[in-house]
XYZ file of C-alpha atoms in Angstrom:
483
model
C 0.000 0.000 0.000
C 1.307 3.319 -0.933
C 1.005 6.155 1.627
C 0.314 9.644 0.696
C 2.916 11.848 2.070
C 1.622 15.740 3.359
C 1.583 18.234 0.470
C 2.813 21.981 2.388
C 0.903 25.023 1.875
C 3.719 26.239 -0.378
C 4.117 23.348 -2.796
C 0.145 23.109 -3.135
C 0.145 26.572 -4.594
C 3.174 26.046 -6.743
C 1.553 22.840 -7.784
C -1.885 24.393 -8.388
C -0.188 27.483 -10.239
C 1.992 24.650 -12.474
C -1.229 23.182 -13.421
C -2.887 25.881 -14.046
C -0.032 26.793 -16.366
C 1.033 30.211 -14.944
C 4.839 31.148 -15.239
C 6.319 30.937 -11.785
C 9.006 33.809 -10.681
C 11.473 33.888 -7.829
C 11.334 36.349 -5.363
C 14.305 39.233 -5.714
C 16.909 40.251 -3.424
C 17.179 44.239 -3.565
C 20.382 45.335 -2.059
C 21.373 49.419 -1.901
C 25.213 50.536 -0.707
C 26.032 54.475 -0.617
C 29.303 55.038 -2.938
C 31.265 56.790 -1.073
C 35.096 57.479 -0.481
C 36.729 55.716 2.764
C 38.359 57.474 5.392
C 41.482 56.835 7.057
C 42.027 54.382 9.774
C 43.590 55.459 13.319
C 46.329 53.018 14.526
C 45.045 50.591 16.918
C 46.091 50.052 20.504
C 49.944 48.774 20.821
C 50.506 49.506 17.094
C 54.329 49.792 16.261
C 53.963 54.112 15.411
C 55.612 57.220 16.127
C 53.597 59.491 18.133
C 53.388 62.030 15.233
C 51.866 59.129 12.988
C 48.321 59.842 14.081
C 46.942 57.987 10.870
C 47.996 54.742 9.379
C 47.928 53.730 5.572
C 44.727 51.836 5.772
C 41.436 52.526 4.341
C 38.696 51.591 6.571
C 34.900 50.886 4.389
C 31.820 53.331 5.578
C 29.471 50.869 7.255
C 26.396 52.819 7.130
C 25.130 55.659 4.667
C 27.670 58.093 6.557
C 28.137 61.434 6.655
C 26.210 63.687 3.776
C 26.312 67.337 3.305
C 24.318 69.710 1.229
C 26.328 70.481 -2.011
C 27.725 66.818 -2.286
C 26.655 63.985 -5.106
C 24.574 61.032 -3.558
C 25.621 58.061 -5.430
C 24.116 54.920 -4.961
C 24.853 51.147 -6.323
C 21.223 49.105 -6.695
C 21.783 45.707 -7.126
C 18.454 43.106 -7.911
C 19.498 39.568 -6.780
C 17.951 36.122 -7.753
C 18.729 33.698 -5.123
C 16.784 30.942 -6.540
C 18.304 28.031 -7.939
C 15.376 26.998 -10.031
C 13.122 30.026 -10.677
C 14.000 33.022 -12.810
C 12.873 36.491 -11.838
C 10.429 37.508 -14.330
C 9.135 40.571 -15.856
C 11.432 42.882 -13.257
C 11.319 46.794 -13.570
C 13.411 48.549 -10.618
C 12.449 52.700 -9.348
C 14.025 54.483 -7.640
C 12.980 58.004 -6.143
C 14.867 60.523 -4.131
C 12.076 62.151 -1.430
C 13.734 65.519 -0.048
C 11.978 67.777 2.478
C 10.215 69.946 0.042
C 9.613 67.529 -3.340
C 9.964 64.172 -5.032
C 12.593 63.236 -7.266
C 12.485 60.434 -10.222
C 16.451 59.181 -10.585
C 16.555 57.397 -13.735
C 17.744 53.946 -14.174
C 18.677 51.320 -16.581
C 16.344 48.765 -14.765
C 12.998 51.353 -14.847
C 10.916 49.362 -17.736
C 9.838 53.617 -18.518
C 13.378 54.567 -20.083
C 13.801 52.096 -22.144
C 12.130 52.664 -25.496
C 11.017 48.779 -26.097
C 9.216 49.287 -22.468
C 10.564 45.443 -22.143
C 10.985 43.976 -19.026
C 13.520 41.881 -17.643
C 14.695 38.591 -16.691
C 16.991 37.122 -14.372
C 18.149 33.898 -14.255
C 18.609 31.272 -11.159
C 21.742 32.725 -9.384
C 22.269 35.872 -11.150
C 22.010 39.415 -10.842
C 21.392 42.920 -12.429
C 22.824 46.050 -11.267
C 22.088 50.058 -11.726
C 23.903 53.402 -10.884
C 22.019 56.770 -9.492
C 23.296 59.838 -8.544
C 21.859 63.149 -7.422
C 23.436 66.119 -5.889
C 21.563 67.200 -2.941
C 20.281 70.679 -3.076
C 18.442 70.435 0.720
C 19.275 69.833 4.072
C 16.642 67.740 6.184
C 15.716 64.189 6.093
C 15.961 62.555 2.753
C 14.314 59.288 1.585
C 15.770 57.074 -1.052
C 12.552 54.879 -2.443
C 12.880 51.763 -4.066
C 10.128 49.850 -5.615
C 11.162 46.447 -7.130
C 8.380 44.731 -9.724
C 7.885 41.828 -10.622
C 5.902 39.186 -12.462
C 4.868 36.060 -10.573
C 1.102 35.622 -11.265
C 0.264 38.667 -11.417
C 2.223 42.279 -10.918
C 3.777 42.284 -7.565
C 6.337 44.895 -5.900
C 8.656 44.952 -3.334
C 9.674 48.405 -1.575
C 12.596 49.463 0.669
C 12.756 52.944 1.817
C 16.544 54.391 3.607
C 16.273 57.130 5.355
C 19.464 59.692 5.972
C 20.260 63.490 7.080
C 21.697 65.908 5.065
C 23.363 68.483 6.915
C 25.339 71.710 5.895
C 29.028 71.582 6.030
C 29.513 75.148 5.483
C 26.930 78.166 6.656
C 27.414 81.288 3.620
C 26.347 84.717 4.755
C 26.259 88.151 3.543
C 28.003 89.774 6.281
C 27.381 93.173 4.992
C 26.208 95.099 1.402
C 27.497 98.486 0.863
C 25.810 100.696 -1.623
C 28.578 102.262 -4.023
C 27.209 104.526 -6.147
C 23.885 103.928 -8.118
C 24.606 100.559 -9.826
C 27.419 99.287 -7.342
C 27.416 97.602 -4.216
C 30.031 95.685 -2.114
C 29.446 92.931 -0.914
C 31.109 91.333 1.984
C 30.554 86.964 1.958
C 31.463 85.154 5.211
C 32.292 81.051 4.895
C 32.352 78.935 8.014
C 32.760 75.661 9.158
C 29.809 74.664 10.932
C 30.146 71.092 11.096
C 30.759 70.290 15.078
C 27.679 73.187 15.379
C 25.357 70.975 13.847
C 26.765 67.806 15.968
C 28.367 66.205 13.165
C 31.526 64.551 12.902
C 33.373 65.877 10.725
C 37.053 66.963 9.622
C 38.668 70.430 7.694
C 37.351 71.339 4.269
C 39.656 73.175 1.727
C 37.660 75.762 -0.644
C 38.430 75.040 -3.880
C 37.181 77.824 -5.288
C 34.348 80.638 -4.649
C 32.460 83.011 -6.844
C 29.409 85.303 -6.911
C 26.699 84.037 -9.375
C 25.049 87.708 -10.215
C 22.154 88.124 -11.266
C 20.955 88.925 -14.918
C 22.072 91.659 -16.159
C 24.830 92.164 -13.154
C 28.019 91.607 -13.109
C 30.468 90.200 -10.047
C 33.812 90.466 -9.850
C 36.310 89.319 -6.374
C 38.892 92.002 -4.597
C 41.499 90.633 -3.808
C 44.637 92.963 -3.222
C 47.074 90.509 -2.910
C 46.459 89.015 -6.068
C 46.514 92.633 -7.835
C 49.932 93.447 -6.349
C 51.399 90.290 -7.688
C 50.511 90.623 -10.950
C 53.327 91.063 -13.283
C 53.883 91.398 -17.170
C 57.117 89.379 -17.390
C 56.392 85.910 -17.575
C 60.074 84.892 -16.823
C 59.482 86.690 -13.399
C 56.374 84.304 -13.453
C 57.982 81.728 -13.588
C 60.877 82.388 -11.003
C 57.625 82.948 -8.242
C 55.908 79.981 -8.840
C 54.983 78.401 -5.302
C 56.592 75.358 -4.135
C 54.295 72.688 -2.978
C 54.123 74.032 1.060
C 53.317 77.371 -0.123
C 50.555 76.356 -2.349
C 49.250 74.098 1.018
C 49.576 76.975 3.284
C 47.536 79.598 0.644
C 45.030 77.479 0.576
C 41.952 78.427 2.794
C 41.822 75.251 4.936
C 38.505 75.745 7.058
C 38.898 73.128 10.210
C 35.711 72.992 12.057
C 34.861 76.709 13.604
C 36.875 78.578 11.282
C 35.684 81.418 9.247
C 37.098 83.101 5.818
C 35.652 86.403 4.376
C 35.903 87.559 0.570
C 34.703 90.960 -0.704
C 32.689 91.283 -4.252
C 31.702 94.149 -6.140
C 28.549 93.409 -8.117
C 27.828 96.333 -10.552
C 25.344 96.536 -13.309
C 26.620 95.106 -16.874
C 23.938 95.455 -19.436
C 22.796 98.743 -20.935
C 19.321 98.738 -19.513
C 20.628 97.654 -15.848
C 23.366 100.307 -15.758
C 20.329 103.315 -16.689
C 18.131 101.888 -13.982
C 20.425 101.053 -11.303
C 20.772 98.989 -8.357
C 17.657 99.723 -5.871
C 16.577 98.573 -2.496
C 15.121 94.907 -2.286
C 16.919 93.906 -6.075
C 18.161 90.818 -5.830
C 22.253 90.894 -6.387
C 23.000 86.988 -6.719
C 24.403 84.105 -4.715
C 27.596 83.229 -3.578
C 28.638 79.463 -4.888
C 31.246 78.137 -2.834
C 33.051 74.896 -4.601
C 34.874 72.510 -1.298
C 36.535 69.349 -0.626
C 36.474 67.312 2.113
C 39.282 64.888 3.573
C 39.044 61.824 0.956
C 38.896 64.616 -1.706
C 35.171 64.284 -1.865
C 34.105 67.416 -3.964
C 30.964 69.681 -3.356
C 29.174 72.382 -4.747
C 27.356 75.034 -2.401
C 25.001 78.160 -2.779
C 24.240 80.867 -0.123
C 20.541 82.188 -0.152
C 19.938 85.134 -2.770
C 21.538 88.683 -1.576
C 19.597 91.370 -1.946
C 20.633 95.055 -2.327
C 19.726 96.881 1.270
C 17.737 100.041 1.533
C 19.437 103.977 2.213
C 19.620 104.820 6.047
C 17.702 107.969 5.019
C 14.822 107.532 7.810
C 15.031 106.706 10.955
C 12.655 104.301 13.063
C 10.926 107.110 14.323
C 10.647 108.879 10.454
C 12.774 111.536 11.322
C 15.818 111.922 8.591
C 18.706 110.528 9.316
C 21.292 113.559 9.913
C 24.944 111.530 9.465
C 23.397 109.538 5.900
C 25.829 110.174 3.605
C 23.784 110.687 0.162
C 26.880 110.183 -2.640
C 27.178 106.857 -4.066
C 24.482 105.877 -1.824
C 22.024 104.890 -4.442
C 19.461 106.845 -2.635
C 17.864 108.906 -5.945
C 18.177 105.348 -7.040
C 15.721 103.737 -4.072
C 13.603 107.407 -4.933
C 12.519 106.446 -8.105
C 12.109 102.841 -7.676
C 9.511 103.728 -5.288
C 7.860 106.161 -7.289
C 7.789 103.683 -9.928
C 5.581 101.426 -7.617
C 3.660 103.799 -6.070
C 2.509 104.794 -9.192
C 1.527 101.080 -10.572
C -0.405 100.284 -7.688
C -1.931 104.383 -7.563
C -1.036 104.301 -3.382
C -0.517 107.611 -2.140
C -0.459 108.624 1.589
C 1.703 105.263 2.773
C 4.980 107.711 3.422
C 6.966 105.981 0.850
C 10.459 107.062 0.029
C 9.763 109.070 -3.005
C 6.504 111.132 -0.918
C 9.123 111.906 2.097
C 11.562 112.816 -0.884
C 10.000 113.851 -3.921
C 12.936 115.680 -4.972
C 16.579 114.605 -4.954
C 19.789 116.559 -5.075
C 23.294 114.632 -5.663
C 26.709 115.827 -6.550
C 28.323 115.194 -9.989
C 31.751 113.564 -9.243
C 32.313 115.476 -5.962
C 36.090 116.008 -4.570
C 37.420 114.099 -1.656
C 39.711 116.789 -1.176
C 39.503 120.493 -0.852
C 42.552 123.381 -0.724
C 42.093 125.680 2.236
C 39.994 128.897 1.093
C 40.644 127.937 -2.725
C 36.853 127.682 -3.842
C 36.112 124.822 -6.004
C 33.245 124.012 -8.746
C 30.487 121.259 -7.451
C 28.183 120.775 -9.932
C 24.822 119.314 -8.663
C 21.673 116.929 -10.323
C 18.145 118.121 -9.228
C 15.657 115.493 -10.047
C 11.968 115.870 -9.753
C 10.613 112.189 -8.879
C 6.882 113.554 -8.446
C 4.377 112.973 -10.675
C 3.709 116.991 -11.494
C 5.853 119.824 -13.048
C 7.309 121.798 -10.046
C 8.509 125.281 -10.009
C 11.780 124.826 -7.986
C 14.424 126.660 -6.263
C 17.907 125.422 -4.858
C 18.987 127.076 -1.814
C 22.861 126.714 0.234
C 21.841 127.961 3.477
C 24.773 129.191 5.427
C 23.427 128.970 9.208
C 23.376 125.016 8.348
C 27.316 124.817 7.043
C 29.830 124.401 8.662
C 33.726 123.789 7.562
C 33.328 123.936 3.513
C 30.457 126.787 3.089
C 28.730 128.311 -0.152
C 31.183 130.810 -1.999
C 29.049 133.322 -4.400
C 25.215 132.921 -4.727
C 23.451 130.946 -2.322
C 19.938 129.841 -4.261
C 19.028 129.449 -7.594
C 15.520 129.478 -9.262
C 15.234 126.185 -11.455
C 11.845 127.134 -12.635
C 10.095 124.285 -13.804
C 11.183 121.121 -13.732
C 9.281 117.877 -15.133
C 7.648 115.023 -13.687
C 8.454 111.582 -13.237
C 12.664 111.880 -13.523
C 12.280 115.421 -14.717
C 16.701 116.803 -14.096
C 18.335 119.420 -14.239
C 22.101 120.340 -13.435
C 23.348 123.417 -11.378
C 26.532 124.848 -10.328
C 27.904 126.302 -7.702
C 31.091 127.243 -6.034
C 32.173 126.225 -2.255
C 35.297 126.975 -0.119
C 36.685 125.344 2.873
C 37.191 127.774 5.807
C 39.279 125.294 7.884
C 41.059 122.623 8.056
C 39.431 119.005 8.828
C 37.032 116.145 7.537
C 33.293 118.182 6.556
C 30.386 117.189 5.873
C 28.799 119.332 2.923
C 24.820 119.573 4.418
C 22.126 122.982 3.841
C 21.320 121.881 0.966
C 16.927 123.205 0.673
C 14.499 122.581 -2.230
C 11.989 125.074 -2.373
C 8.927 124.664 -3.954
C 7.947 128.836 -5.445
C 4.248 126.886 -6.388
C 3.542 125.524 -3.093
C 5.790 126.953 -0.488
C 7.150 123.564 0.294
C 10.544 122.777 1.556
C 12.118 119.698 0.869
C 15.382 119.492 2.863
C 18.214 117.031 1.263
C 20.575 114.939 3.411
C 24.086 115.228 3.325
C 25.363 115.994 -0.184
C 29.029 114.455 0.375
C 32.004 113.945 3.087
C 35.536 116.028 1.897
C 38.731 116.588 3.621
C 39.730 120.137 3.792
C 43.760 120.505 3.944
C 46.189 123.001 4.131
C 48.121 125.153 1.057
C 50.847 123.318 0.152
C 54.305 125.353 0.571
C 55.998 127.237 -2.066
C 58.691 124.606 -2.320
C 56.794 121.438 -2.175
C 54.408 123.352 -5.200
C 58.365 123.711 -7.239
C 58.733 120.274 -6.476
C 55.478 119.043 -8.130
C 55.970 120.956 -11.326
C 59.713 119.739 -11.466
C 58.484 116.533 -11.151
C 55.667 117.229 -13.554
């Protein structure tokens, strides 16, 4: 008599789905490593080395997904494994997705059935293996997801998921430290780089900057001061060559950030294109963002950006309204933030809101002003009246004495304009001042009347100027010698 052995749950199905004639599939093995450079191992206890050998010549393997910071490449290997020794993997399609704080991500692979153009899936057979590459460089910091979604066909569609979670942190914190106005389309713009690794509770080592620029925005134009470099310049390339660095002086001018350090650059962003040079820089236009290339220890290499930098407004107010006596008005950019305001106020038709250009509906600037004066030699300043209302106004310039001091009016003291138009409406004036004594002055009375109204409109300082003394007969013979 034969006996009937016990058919398992397992083989009953694969028996039914055999008879039933459906192709069987295995089930796959996904497996996910982080590619990533290794770091260098610290001797061990007892190990045969000189105290100043703090790190030996062995590479030790990342064990986990490591360290990541914002600017870096993620790279990842996915690997699809059949472990089965009978069954192929059939019909398998691998995606993979990149989940950041703020959006999803497709990463393209070879394995995704959607790339390929025959949309045909694969197979694998008993004991092998398919592999794919992403990469990504991460743009965030926060909590990232990498999503993979296996597929398969074994009777049906069927999927198999595996999510790995990881921080990305920032290695470096970018900040505009300060933004000077210089002149109408110029500002200055100071860019501070630190090493905030062991801030954020990270391990982490020094990171050399590779390089650093300012990525301006259209129509602007950034360019880096840098003094030393401008003093070293030299035509003759023999003289070149004889002050190329050796290999420890190219180390040491290197900015090596270790963790808590901090390195400063200076920019001047000025306005490039036609159109951008006639309007100006004004308050609240975005100037760019500083890009900041680094590398870490292993040589890993990242790319950063600082948040945008925007151009700052004039100190012309103060928080109580009142006008701000020590604002300096040349190559401030302050006509500039006048008529930007005007500009708005008049698209949107506000009136009463005490914006700039109400507070200041006429501005008065100097023309290339001196930094220097001769003692009680009077000099030429030559002076652009601009009507940023939107009405013609009959106008008068007045140099009020009582409110001068140091460098005073010389000659006539007002002028009648007459009328002036609206809406950027100039006009140029002269007149003549002289320094009374010796010292640094600021040039202030300046008054714009208007004859139709009665109103006054009083102008901030027009310029700063150092008032010296006559030169002596002899040093005078010496400069036309020399001449």
């Amino acid at each position: 008599m034969t006996s009937v052995q016990p058919i398992s749950g397992a083989s009953a199905a694969v028996n039914s789905l055999l008879d039933e004639g459906v192709a069987q599939s295995a089930v796959p093995t996904l497996k996910v490593m982080r590619l990533q450079a290794g770091i260098l191992g610290t001797p061990a206890a007892g190990a045969l080395f000189s105290s100043n050998q703090l790190l030996s010549s062995n590479l030790l393997l990342p064990d986990s997904f490591g360290v990541i910071h914002v600017g870096e490449t993620f790279s990842a290997y996915l690997g699809v494994l059949n472990s089965s020794s009978e069954l192929p993997v059939r019909g398998l399609s691998m995606v993979a997705q990149l989940q950041t704080p703020s959006r999803r991500i497709l990463l393209p692979t070879a394995l995704d059935a959607r790339n390929n153009n025959n949309s045909s899936l694969r197979e694998v057979a008993p004991g092998e293996g398919v592999d794919a590459l992403i990469s990504r460089r991460l743009e965030e910091v926060g909590q990232h997801i990498l999503r993979v979604e296996v597929s398969y066909d074994s009777g049906g569609a069927k999927t198999l998921r595996k999510f790995y979670r990881f921080n990305v942190t920032n290695p470096l914190q970018i900040t505009a430290q300060s933004v000077t106005r210089s002149g109408d389309a110029t500002c200055l713009v100071s860019i501070n780089v630190e090493n905030i690794m062991e801030k954020q509770g990270v391990t982490g080592g020094a990171v050399a900057i590779s390089s650093i620029g300012f990525d301006a925005a259209d129509g602007l134009s950034a360019m880096e001061i840098n003094v030393e470099d401008e003093s070293d310049e030299s035509n003759d390339p023999l003289q070149n060559i004889k002050q190329r660095q050796s290999a420890v002086e190219l180390y040491d001018s290197t900015v090596i950030l270790h963790p808590g350090d901090s390195y400063q650059y200076l920019f001047s962003v000025s306005a490039e294109s036609e159109a951008a040079a006639l309007r100006g820089i004004a308050c609240g236009d975005e100037l760019g963002k500083a890009v900041v290339v680094f590398q870490k220890t292993m040589g890993e290499l990242g790319k950063i950006y600082s948040s945008p930098v925007m151009c700052p407004p004039t100190s012309f107010l103060k928080e109580d309204g009142t006008q701000n006596s020590k604002f300096v008005i040349n190559a401030s950019g302050l006509s500039v933030d006048v008529a930007a305001a005007s500009a708005q106020r008049s698209s949107s038709s506000g009136r009463g809101n005490g914006s700039l250009d109400e507070v200041l509906p006429v501005t008065v600037e100097p023309i290339d002003p001196p930094s220097t004066m001769r003692l009680s030699v009077p000099e030429k300043i030559s002076l652009l009246v601009v009507n940023h209302s939107s009405e013609t106004m009959n106008l008068q310039i007045q140099l009020r004495l009582s409110r001068m001091s140091g460098v005073v009016v010389c000659g006539p003291s007002f002028v009648t304009l007459g009328s002036v138009p609206p809406s950027g409406g100039s006009c140029t004036i002269d007149f003549r001042l002289v320094a009374l004594v010796a010292g640094l002055f600021s040039v202030s009375g300046c008054f714009i009347v208007d004859l139709t109204t009665g109103i006054e409109v009083e102008q901030p300082v027009l310029f700063d100027v150092f008032a010296k003394l006559p030169a002596d007969g002899n040093e005078e013979e010496e400069k036309k010698d020399s001449l």
